[in-house]
PDB file of C-alpha atoms in Angstrom:
ATOM      1  CA  MET A   1      66.608  10.991  87.219  1.00  0.00           C
ATOM      2  CA  ASP A   2      67.995  14.331  86.061  1.00  0.00           C
ATOM      3  CA  THR A   3      66.612  17.537  86.747  1.00  0.00           C
ATOM      4  CA  PRO A   4      66.284  20.078  83.829  1.00  0.00           C
ATOM      5  CA  ILE A   5      69.724  21.437  84.735  1.00  0.00           C
ATOM      6  CA  SER A   6      71.260  18.421  86.205  1.00  0.00           C
ATOM      7  CA  PRO A   7      74.641  18.288  84.418  1.00  0.00           C
ATOM      8  CA  LYS A   8      76.390  15.013  83.547  1.00  0.00           C
ATOM      9  CA  THR A   9      79.678  14.390  85.078  1.00  0.00           C
ATOM     10  CA  LYS A  10      82.090  17.279  84.096  1.00  0.00           C
ATOM     11  CA  THR A  11      85.467  18.107  84.752  1.00  0.00           C
ATOM     12  CA  VAL A  12      85.603  21.139  87.254  1.00  0.00           C
ATOM     13  CA  GLU A  13      87.084  24.032  85.332  1.00  0.00           C
ATOM     14  CA  PRO A  14      89.436  26.556  87.459  1.00  0.00           C
ATOM     15  CA  VAL A  15      87.374  28.867  89.745  1.00  0.00           C
ATOM     16  CA  ALA A  16      86.393  32.142  88.019  1.00  0.00           C
ATOM     17  CA  THR A  17      87.618  35.147  90.137  1.00  0.00           C
ATOM     18  CA  ILE A  18      86.846  38.702  89.634  1.00  0.00           C
ATOM     19  CA  ALA A  19      88.347  41.716  91.335  1.00  0.00           C
ATOM     20  CA  ARG A  20      86.219  43.426  94.054  1.00  0.00           C
ATOM     21  CA  ASN A  21      85.090  47.084  93.410  1.00  0.00           C
ATOM     22  CA  ASN A  22      83.535  49.410  95.563  1.00  0.00           C
ATOM     23  CA  SER A  23      80.257  49.754  93.945  1.00  0.00           C
ATOM     24  CA  THR A  24      77.386  48.082  95.574  1.00  0.00           C
ATOM     25  CA  ALA A  25      75.057  45.776  93.688  1.00  0.00           C
ATOM     26  CA  SER A  26      71.328  45.860  94.053  1.00  0.00           C
ATOM     27  CA  LEU A  27      70.438  42.592  95.899  1.00  0.00           C
ATOM     28  CA  LEU A  28      66.816  41.250  96.258  1.00  0.00           C
ATOM     29  CA  THR A  29      67.941  39.031  99.205  1.00  0.00           C
ATOM     30  CA  PRO A  30      68.555  40.230 102.660  1.00  0.00           C
ATOM     31  CA  SER A  31      72.091  41.346 103.063  1.00  0.00           C
ATOM     32  CA  SER A  32      74.443  38.844 104.642  1.00  0.00           C
ATOM     33  CA  THR A  33      75.930  38.774 108.013  1.00  0.00           C
ATOM     34  CA  PRO A  34      79.760  38.690 107.817  1.00  0.00           C
ATOM     35  CA  THR A  35      81.304  35.372 108.859  1.00  0.00           C
ATOM     36  CA  THR A  36      84.786  34.290 110.057  1.00  0.00           C
ATOM     37  CA  LYS A  37      87.204  35.178 107.191  1.00  0.00           C
ATOM     38  CA  GLN A  38      88.243  32.304 105.301  1.00  0.00           C
ATOM     39  CA  ASP A  39      89.581  31.367 101.637  1.00  0.00           C
ATOM     40  CA  PRO A  40      86.245  31.003  99.568  1.00  0.00           C
ATOM     41  CA  THR A  41      87.936  28.623  97.147  1.00  0.00           C
ATOM     42  CA  THR A  42      88.649  26.114 100.056  1.00  0.00           C
ATOM     43  CA  PRO A  43      85.742  23.722 100.941  1.00  0.00           C
ATOM     44  CA  THR A  44      84.849  23.732 104.524  1.00  0.00           C
ATOM     45  CA  VAL A  45      84.374  20.457 106.297  1.00  0.00           C
ATOM     46  CA  SER A  46      81.835  20.510 108.985  1.00  0.00           C
ATOM     47  CA  THR A  47      82.516  18.312 112.172  1.00  0.00           C
ATOM     48  CA  ILE A  48      78.815  18.555 113.171  1.00  0.00           C
ATOM     49  CA  PRO A  49      76.296  16.458 111.481  1.00  0.00           C
ATOM     50  CA  VAL A  50      73.834  18.727 109.332  1.00  0.00           C
ATOM     51  CA  SER A  51      70.416  17.984 107.772  1.00  0.00           C
ATOM     52  CA  PRO A  52      68.709  19.268 104.858  1.00  0.00           C
ATOM     53  CA  ILE A  53      66.912  21.940 106.965  1.00  0.00           C
ATOM     54  CA  ASN A  54      70.222  23.499 107.583  1.00  0.00           C
ATOM     55  CA  SER A  55      71.820  25.668 104.678  1.00  0.00           C
ATOM     56  CA  TYR A  56      75.329  24.465 105.664  1.00  0.00           C
ATOM     57  CA  TYR A  57      73.931  20.959 104.359  1.00  0.00           C
ATOM     58  CA  TYR A  58      74.051  22.266 100.744  1.00  0.00           C
ATOM     59  CA  THR A  59      76.988  24.796 100.816  1.00  0.00           C
ATOM     60  CA  SER A  60      78.951  26.792 103.256  1.00  0.00           C
ATOM     61  CA  HIS A  61      78.444  29.876 101.037  1.00  0.00           C
ATOM     62  CA  LEU A  62      74.740  30.469 101.802  1.00  0.00           C
ATOM     63  CA  THR A  63      73.568  32.613 104.817  1.00  0.00           C
ATOM     64  CA  LYS A  64      70.358  31.399 106.775  1.00  0.00           C
ATOM     65  CA  SER A  65      68.388  34.334 105.460  1.00  0.00           C
ATOM     66  CA  GLN A  66      69.305  33.503 101.779  1.00  0.00           C
ATOM     67  CA  PHE A  67      68.545  29.926 102.430  1.00  0.00           C
ATOM     68  CA  ASN A  68      65.004  30.945 103.590  1.00  0.00           C
ATOM     69  CA  SER A  69      64.782  33.401 100.728  1.00  0.00           C
ATOM     70  CA  ILE A  70      65.289  30.455  98.235  1.00  0.00           C
ATOM     71  CA  LEU A  71      62.788  28.225 100.002  1.00  0.00           C
ATOM     72  CA  VAL A  72      59.923  30.950  99.834  1.00  0.00           C
ATOM     73  CA  ASN A  73      60.990  31.619  96.137  1.00  0.00           C
ATOM     74  CA  CYS A  74      60.417  27.920  95.503  1.00  0.00           C
ATOM     75  CA  THR A  75      56.954  28.084  96.871  1.00  0.00           C
ATOM     76  CA  ILE A  76      55.978  31.133  94.838  1.00  0.00           C
ATOM     77  CA  ASN A  77      57.332  29.540  91.711  1.00  0.00           C
ATOM     78  CA  LEU A  78      55.665  26.223  92.245  1.00  0.00           C
ATOM     79  CA  ILE A  79      52.213  28.066  92.839  1.00  0.00           C
ATOM     80  CA  LYS A  80      52.912  29.906  89.644  1.00  0.00           C
ATOM     81  CA  ILE A  81      53.540  26.639  87.758  1.00  0.00           C
ATOM     82  CA  LEU A  82      50.140  25.034  89.369  1.00  0.00           C
ATOM     83  CA  TYR A  83      48.056  28.162  88.518  1.00  0.00           C
ATOM     84  CA  SER A  84      49.723  28.992  85.267  1.00  0.00           C
ATOM     85  CA  GLU A  85      46.464  29.518  83.669  1.00  0.00           C
ATOM     86  CA  SER A  86      45.514  32.214  86.473  1.00  0.00           C
ATOM     87  CA  LYS A  87      47.085  35.615  87.137  1.00  0.00           C
ATOM     88  CA  ILE A  88      48.715  35.780  90.307  1.00  0.00           C
ATOM     89  CA  ASN A  89      49.559  38.719  92.044  1.00  0.00           C
ATOM     90  CA  GLU A  90      53.051  37.747  93.167  1.00  0.00           C
ATOM     91  CA  THR A  91      53.809  40.543  95.629  1.00  0.00           C
ATOM     92  CA  ASN A  92      50.577  39.932  97.701  1.00  0.00           C
ATOM     93  CA  LEU A  93      51.379  35.871  97.514  1.00  0.00           C
ATOM     94  CA  SER A  94      54.784  36.583  98.791  1.00  0.00           C
ATOM     95  CA  ILE A  95      53.566  38.712 101.691  1.00  0.00           C
ATOM     96  CA  PHE A  96      50.939  36.154 102.659  1.00  0.00           C
ATOM     97  CA  ILE A  97      53.145  33.152 102.491  1.00  0.00           C
ATOM     98  CA  VAL A  98      56.052  35.081 104.750  1.00  0.00           C
ATOM     99  CA  GLU A  99      53.257  36.244 107.203  1.00  0.00           C
ATOM    100  CA  ILE A 100      51.831  32.665 107.767  1.00  0.00           C
ATOM    101  CA  LEU A 101      55.221  31.257 108.054  1.00  0.00           C
ATOM    102  CA  LYS A 102      56.321  33.988 110.577  1.00  0.00           C
ATOM    103  CA  ARG A 103      53.023  33.548 112.829  1.00  0.00           C
ATOM    104  CA  SER A 104      52.803  29.991 112.682  1.00  0.00           C
ATOM    105  CA  LYS A 105      56.494  29.486 113.190  1.00  0.00           C
ATOM    106  CA  THR A 106      56.554  26.870 110.694  1.00  0.00           C
ATOM    107  CA  SER A 107      59.788  25.032 110.312  1.00  0.00           C
ATOM    108  CA  ILE A 108      62.100  24.503 107.374  1.00  0.00           C
ATOM    109  CA  GLN A 109      61.083  20.794 107.106  1.00  0.00           C
ATOM    110  CA  THR A 110      57.385  21.701 107.252  1.00  0.00           C
ATOM    111  CA  LEU A 111      57.884  24.077 104.159  1.00  0.00           C
ATOM    112  CA  GLN A 112      59.920  21.682 102.374  1.00  0.00           C
ATOM    113  CA  LEU A 113      57.104  19.218 102.681  1.00  0.00           C
ATOM    114  CA  ALA A 114      54.339  21.512 101.692  1.00  0.00           C
ATOM    115  CA  CYS A 115      56.553  22.148  98.329  1.00  0.00           C
ATOM    116  CA  PHE A 116      56.659  18.495  97.857  1.00  0.00           C
ATOM    117  CA  TYR A 117      52.756  18.460  98.093  1.00  0.00           C
ATOM    118  CA  LEU A 118      52.643  21.252  95.438  1.00  0.00           C
ATOM    119  CA  THR A 119      54.698  19.186  93.115  1.00  0.00           C
ATOM    120  CA  LYS A 120      52.517  16.025  93.550  1.00  0.00           C
ATOM    121  CA  LEU A 121      49.539  18.272  92.452  1.00  0.00           C
ATOM    122  CA  ILE A 122      51.509  19.444  89.688  1.00  0.00           C
ATOM    123  CA  ASN A 123      52.364  15.824  88.743  1.00  0.00           C
ATOM    124  CA  LYS A 124      48.577  14.682  88.944  1.00  0.00           C
ATOM    125  CA  LYS A 125      47.279  16.952  86.190  1.00  0.00           C
ATOM    126  CA  GLU A 126      44.053  17.033  87.775  1.00  0.00           C
ATOM    127  CA  LYS A 127      42.057  20.157  88.154  1.00  0.00           C
ATOM    128  CA  ILE A 128      42.589  21.887  91.260  1.00  0.00           C
ATOM    129  CA  THR A 129      39.395  22.355  93.348  1.00  0.00           C
ATOM    130  CA  ILE A 130      40.700  25.347  95.525  1.00  0.00           C
ATOM    131  CA  THR A 131      41.021  28.344  93.118  1.00  0.00           C
ATOM    132  CA  ASP A 132      42.504  30.657  95.592  1.00  0.00           C
ATOM    133  CA  PRO A 133      46.459  29.845  95.609  1.00  0.00           C
ATOM    134  CA  LYS A 134      46.538  31.409  99.342  1.00  0.00           C
ATOM    135  CA  LYS A 135      44.026  28.982 100.514  1.00  0.00           C
ATOM    136  CA  LEU A 136      45.712  26.043  98.918  1.00  0.00           C
ATOM    137  CA  PHE A 137      49.066  27.148 100.439  1.00  0.00           C
ATOM    138  CA  LEU A 138      47.548  27.414 103.972  1.00  0.00           C
ATOM    139  CA  GLY A 139      45.787  24.055 103.547  1.00  0.00           C
ATOM    140  CA  LEU A 140      49.036  22.473 102.517  1.00  0.00           C
ATOM    141  CA  VAL A 141      51.168  23.950 105.429  1.00  0.00           C
ATOM    142  CA  ILE A 142      48.456  22.569 107.968  1.00  0.00           C
ATOM    143  CA  LEU A 143      48.685  19.307 106.365  1.00  0.00           C
ATOM    144  CA  ALA A 144      52.502  19.276 106.452  1.00  0.00           C
ATOM    145  CA  SER A 145      52.545  20.639 110.064  1.00  0.00           C
ATOM    146  CA  LYS A 146      50.455  17.748 111.316  1.00  0.00           C
ATOM    147  CA  PHE A 147      52.522  15.134 109.314  1.00  0.00           C
ATOM    148  CA  ASN A 148      55.686  16.600 110.560  1.00  0.00           C
ATOM    149  CA  GLN A 149      55.146  17.173 114.079  1.00  0.00           C
ATOM    150  CA  ASP A 150      53.115  15.359 116.851  1.00  0.00           C
ATOM    151  CA  TYR A 151      51.995  18.308 118.573  1.00  0.00           C
ATOM    152  CA  ASN A 152      50.311  20.880 116.393  1.00  0.00           C
ATOM    153  CA  TYR A 153      48.229  23.930 116.417  1.00  0.00           C
ATOM    154  CA  SER A 154      44.305  23.532 116.798  1.00  0.00           C
ATOM    155  CA  PHE A 155      42.021  24.836 114.147  1.00  0.00           C
ATOM    156  CA  LYS A 156      41.187  27.776 116.325  1.00  0.00           C
ATOM    157  CA  SER A 157      44.946  28.633 116.674  1.00  0.00           C
ATOM    158  CA  TRP A 158      45.018  28.403 112.733  1.00  0.00           C
ATOM    159  CA  LEU A 159      42.153  30.806 112.614  1.00  0.00           C
ATOM    160  CA  LYS A 160      43.922  33.347 114.810  1.00  0.00           C
ATOM    161  CA  ILE A 161      47.221  32.898 112.713  1.00  0.00           C
ATOM    162  CA  CYS A 162      45.047  33.810 109.545  1.00  0.00           C
ATOM    163  CA  GLY A 163      43.321  36.695 111.294  1.00  0.00           C
ATOM    164  CA  LEU A 164      40.037  34.893 110.930  1.00  0.00           C
ATOM    165  CA  GLU A 165      36.947  34.822 113.277  1.00  0.00           C
ATOM    166  CA  SER A 166      36.139  31.802 115.576  1.00  0.00           C
ATOM    167  CA  SER A 167      33.137  31.204 113.520  1.00  0.00           C
ATOM    168  CA  SER A 168      35.177  30.239 110.357  1.00  0.00           C
ATOM    169  CA  THR A 169      36.313  26.830 111.761  1.00  0.00           C
ATOM    170  CA  LYS A 170      34.546  25.053 109.357  1.00  0.00           C
ATOM    171  CA  VAL A 171      36.256  26.904 106.411  1.00  0.00           C
ATOM    172  CA  ILE A 172      39.575  25.627 107.702  1.00  0.00           C
ATOM    173  CA  LYS A 173      38.410  22.012 108.150  1.00  0.00           C
ATOM    174  CA  GLU A 174      36.923  21.873 104.635  1.00  0.00           C
ATOM    175  CA  LEU A 175      40.187  23.499 103.157  1.00  0.00           C
ATOM    176  CA  GLU A 176      42.134  20.647 104.956  1.00  0.00           C
ATOM    177  CA  PHE A 177      39.934  17.960 103.673  1.00  0.00           C
ATOM    178  CA  LYS A 178      40.128  19.326 100.120  1.00  0.00           C
ATOM    179  CA  CYS A 179      43.804  19.319 100.154  1.00  0.00           C
ATOM    180  CA  LEU A 180      43.873  15.720 101.605  1.00  0.00           C
ATOM    181  CA  GLN A 181      41.578  14.669  98.773  1.00  0.00           C
ATOM    182  CA  MET A 182      43.575  16.197  96.090  1.00  0.00           C
ATOM    183  CA  LEU A 183      46.728  14.623  97.432  1.00  0.00           C
ATOM    184  CA  GLN A 184      44.577  11.149  97.724  1.00  0.00           C
ATOM    185  CA  PHE A 185      45.768  11.156 101.213  1.00  0.00           C
ATOM    186  CA  GLU A 186      49.379  10.398 100.531  1.00  0.00           C
ATOM    187  CA  LEU A 187      51.466  12.669 102.740  1.00  0.00           C
ATOM    188  CA  SER A 188      54.319  10.378 103.510  1.00  0.00           C
ATOM    189  CA  LEU A 189      58.031  11.684 102.871  1.00  0.00           C
ATOM    190  CA  ASN A 190      61.023  10.499 104.770  1.00  0.00           C
ATOM    191  CA  GLY A 191      64.363   8.936 104.944  1.00  0.00           C
ATOM    192  CA  ASP A 192      66.514   9.051 101.577  1.00  0.00           C
ATOM    193  CA  LYS A 193      63.288  10.166  99.801  1.00  0.00           C
ATOM    194  CA  TYR A 194      62.832  13.378 101.752  1.00  0.00           C
ATOM    195  CA  GLU A 195      66.749  13.925 101.541  1.00  0.00           C
ATOM    196  CA  ASN A 196      66.690  13.514  97.750  1.00  0.00           C
ATOM    197  CA  TRP A 197      63.765  15.783  97.570  1.00  0.00           C
ATOM    198  CA  CYS A 198      65.267  18.543  99.419  1.00  0.00           C
ATOM    199  CA  ASN A 199      68.155  18.625  96.955  1.00  0.00           C
ATOM    200  CA  VAL A 200      65.944  18.637  93.948  1.00  0.00           C
ATOM    201  CA  LEU A 201      63.988  21.618  95.510  1.00  0.00           C
ATOM    202  CA  MET A 202      67.313  23.353  96.381  1.00  0.00           C
ATOM    203  CA  ILE A 203      68.405  23.068  92.554  1.00  0.00           C
ATOM    204  CA  PHE A 204      65.067  24.351  91.521  1.00  0.00           C
ATOM    205  CA  GLY A 205      65.179  27.249  93.647  1.00  0.00           C
ATOM    206  CA  TYR A 206      68.717  27.893  92.724  1.00  0.00           C
ATOM    207  CA  ASP A 207      67.915  27.804  89.077  1.00  0.00           C
ATOM    208  CA  PHE A 208      66.101  31.358  89.406  1.00  0.00           C
ATOM    209  CA  ILE A 209      69.353  33.089  91.064  1.00  0.00           C
ATOM    210  CA  LYS A 210      71.154  35.202  88.404  1.00  0.00           C
ATOM    211  CA  CYS A 211      74.518  35.485  90.084  1.00  0.00           C
ATOM    212  CA  HIS A 212      76.191  34.424  93.367  1.00  0.00           C
ATOM    213  CA  LEU A 213      79.041  36.250  94.395  1.00  0.00           C
ATOM    214  CA  ILE A 214      81.473  34.759  97.019  1.00  0.00           C
ATOM    215  CA  ASP A 215      84.352  36.400  98.803  1.00  0.00           C
ATOM    216  CA  SER A 216      86.089  35.825 102.077  1.00  0.00           C
ATOM    217  CA  ASN A 217      83.618  37.848 104.093  1.00  0.00           C
ATOM    218  CA  ASN A 218      80.111  37.714 102.470  1.00  0.00           C
ATOM    219  CA  SER A 219      77.897  35.811 100.124  1.00  0.00           C
ATOM    220  CA  ASN A 220      75.748  37.803  97.931  1.00  0.00           C
ATOM    221  CA  ILE A 221      73.057  36.480  95.577  1.00  0.00           C
ATOM    222  CA  MET A 222      71.094  38.378  92.852  1.00  0.00           C
ATOM    223  CA  TRP A 223      67.801  37.014  91.639  1.00  0.00           C
ATOM    224  CA  GLU A 224      66.763  36.853  88.102  1.00  0.00           C
ATOM    225  CA  THR A 225      64.490  39.740  87.271  1.00  0.00           C
ATOM    226  CA  LYS A 226      64.344  39.454  83.401  1.00  0.00           C
ATOM    227  CA  GLN A 227      60.610  38.173  83.084  1.00  0.00           C
ATOM    228  CA  GLU A 228      61.455  36.249  79.649  1.00  0.00           C
ATOM    229  CA  THR A 229      64.238  34.340  81.318  1.00  0.00           C
ATOM    230  CA  ILE A 230      61.961  33.597  84.215  1.00  0.00           C
ATOM    231  CA  GLU A 231      59.034  32.299  81.977  1.00  0.00           C
ATOM    232  CA  VAL A 232      61.630  29.992  80.092  1.00  0.00           C
ATOM    233  CA  LYS A 233      62.815  28.632  83.334  1.00  0.00           C
ATOM    234  CA  LEU A 234      59.189  27.983  84.597  1.00  0.00           C
ATOM    235  CA  THR A 235      58.190  26.268  81.500  1.00  0.00           C
ATOM    236  CA  LYS A 236      61.338  23.972  81.687  1.00  0.00           C
ATOM    237  CA  TRP A 237      60.559  22.899  85.411  1.00  0.00           C
ATOM    238  CA  THR A 238      56.637  22.641  84.366  1.00  0.00           C
ATOM    239  CA  LYS A 239      57.671  19.812  82.113  1.00  0.00           C
ATOM    240  CA  PHE A 240      59.994  18.378  84.637  1.00  0.00           C
ATOM    241  CA  PHE A 241      57.499  18.251  87.384  1.00  0.00           C
ATOM    242  CA  ALA A 242      54.686  16.899  85.157  1.00  0.00           C
ATOM    243  CA  ASP A 243      56.922  14.043  84.257  1.00  0.00           C
ATOM    244  CA  PHE A 244      58.333  13.678  87.744  1.00  0.00           C
ATOM    245  CA  ASN A 245      58.326  10.143  89.254  1.00  0.00           C
ATOM    246  CA  GLU A 246      58.519  10.562  92.970  1.00  0.00           C
ATOM    247  CA  ASP A 247      59.585   6.792  93.187  1.00  0.00           C
ATOM    248  CA  ASN A 248      63.034   7.616  91.811  1.00  0.00           C
ATOM    249  CA  LEU A 249      63.682   9.592  94.917  1.00  0.00           C
ATOM    250  CA  ASN A 250      63.935   6.112  96.599  1.00  0.00           C
ATOM    251  CA  ILE A 251      66.627   4.982  93.974  1.00  0.00           C
ATOM    252  CA  LEU A 252      68.858   7.590  92.944  1.00  0.00           C
ATOM    253  CA  GLN A 253      71.057   9.940  94.913  1.00  0.00           C
ATOM    254  CA  ILE A 254      70.652  13.687  94.103  1.00  0.00           C
ATOM    255  CA  LYS A 255      73.275  16.057  95.374  1.00  0.00           C
ATOM    256  CA  PHE A 256      73.055  19.964  95.278  1.00  0.00           C
ATOM    257  CA  SER A 257      76.653  20.103  96.148  1.00  0.00           C
ATOM    258  CA  GLN A 258      77.547  18.545  92.732  1.00  0.00           C
ATOM    259  CA  TYR A 259      75.296  20.958  90.866  1.00  0.00           C
ATOM    260  CA  PHE A 260      76.805  23.905  92.952  1.00  0.00           C
ATOM    261  CA  ILE A 261      80.305  22.947  91.733  1.00  0.00           C
ATOM    262  CA  ASN A 262      79.101  22.720  88.130  1.00  0.00           C
ATOM    263  CA  GLN A 263      77.939  26.372  88.333  1.00  0.00           C
ATOM    264  CA  LEU A 264      81.302  27.671  88.854  1.00  0.00           C
ATOM    265  CA  ASN A 265      82.328  30.205  86.203  1.00  0.00           C
ATOM    266  CA  LYS A 266      78.506  30.239  85.203  1.00  0.00           C
ATOM    267  CA  LYS A 267      76.511  31.916  88.047  1.00  0.00           C
ATOM    268  CA  ILE A 268      78.790  31.261  90.840  1.00  0.00           C
ATOM    269  CA  PHE A 269      82.042  33.635  91.161  1.00  0.00           C
ATOM    270  CA  ILE A 270      84.667  33.861  93.722  1.00  0.00           C
ATOM    271  CA  VAL A 271      85.526  37.492  94.432  1.00  0.00           C
ATOM    272  CA  LYS A 272      89.061  38.194  95.294  1.00  0.00           C
ATOM    273  CA  ASP A 273      90.063  41.286  97.148  1.00  0.00           C
ATOM    274  CA  GLU A 274      92.915  43.240  95.234  1.00  0.00           C
ATOM    275  CA  GLU A 275      96.100  43.276  96.984  1.00  0.00           C
ATOM    276  CA  PRO A 276      97.316  46.573  97.984  1.00  0.00           C
ATOM    277  CA  LYS A 277     100.297  47.833  95.953  1.00  0.00           C
ATOM    278  CA  LEU A 278     103.315  48.492  97.941  1.00  0.00           C
ATOM    279  CA  LEU A 279     104.549  52.018  97.675  1.00  0.00           C
ATOM    280  CA  LYS A 280     108.422  52.436  96.982  1.00  0.00           C
ATOM    281  CA  ARG A 281     109.942  54.287 100.186  1.00  0.00           C
ATOM    282  CA  ALA A 282     111.552  57.497  99.111  1.00  0.00           C
ATOM    283  CA  ARG A 283     114.796  58.569 100.574  1.00  0.00           C
ATOM    284  CA  VAL A 284     114.771  62.050 102.094  1.00  0.00           C
ATOM    285  CA  ASP A 285     117.684  63.068  99.734  1.00  0.00           C
ATOM    286  CA  ASP A 286     115.364  62.016  96.780  1.00  0.00           C
ATOM    287  CA  VAL A 287     112.462  64.369  97.789  1.00  0.00           C
ATOM    288  CA  PRO A 288     112.776  67.918  95.853  1.00  0.00           C
ATOM    289  CA  CYS A 289     112.989  70.841  98.113  1.00  0.00           C
ATOM    290  CA  PRO A 290     110.721  73.877  97.233  1.00  0.00           C
ATOM    291  CA  LYS A 291     112.442  76.860  95.906  1.00  0.00           C
ATOM    292  CA  LYS A 292     112.949  79.652  98.075  1.00  0.00           C
ATOM    293  CA  GLN A 293     110.604  82.828  97.526  1.00  0.00           C
ATOM    294  CA  ARG A 294     111.612  86.293  98.490  1.00  0.00           C
ATOM    295  CA  VAL A 295     109.125  87.705 101.011  1.00  0.00           C
ATOM    296  CA  VAL A 296     107.969  91.100  99.918  1.00  0.00           C
TER     297      VAL A 296
END
């Protein structure tokens, strides 16, 4: 199963390098926290087992905040695909998603699962009975949380998280049931299927990054802001998810790391610091003496 930008096996080209300058790029992601200095061209091997909920599972050149930003952006773009015929205020939707995730302390795995449910709805090609994308996201997060965790929030707790009155319990219950019906009560995602899905999701999210600059101290990503380019990518992925067969996730192995390697020289660049030039030490005899001036 190839994603729209899954490359065939290629010979890895030499890593592109560009010299660092002092100008500061405008970044749409949170600034990276400096890490231990290392050669960015040398792969770092982790001695600690990591899972798809950890950014280090995909590459050592992503910070936690950047990883979270990619997942949130995945959620927004999947909702835009699902509600392609509606006008969506992306800014308001983004604020709502981030607030719900913060207040509910939603785990990475729960968000990955909610994104999987969004793709199932895209794939089913059925009319969405929930017209408000914010409500749909809330309902899917509630379902994903219940599937993912034994201990979960009550409906009253979700009302507090959303800032609704306690009398609105019926609304939340109906929302959850509608989401269950649209998903045909199919919520399961685990094992290799879950791991492969996380790699597909990461490739999807990374496709909307314009440039990734890596040096020995930082990792900076810049999002694609050109609307025409974004629309082309959304159209491409709409077709992919519409034809998506989730059973293939049990058969094929999908690795974001391979996709990452194939993006070298394209959107990923290793930034090398320029080595300072050594100044030739001048002997005292070589230094010209200033001419003596008469004091008036």
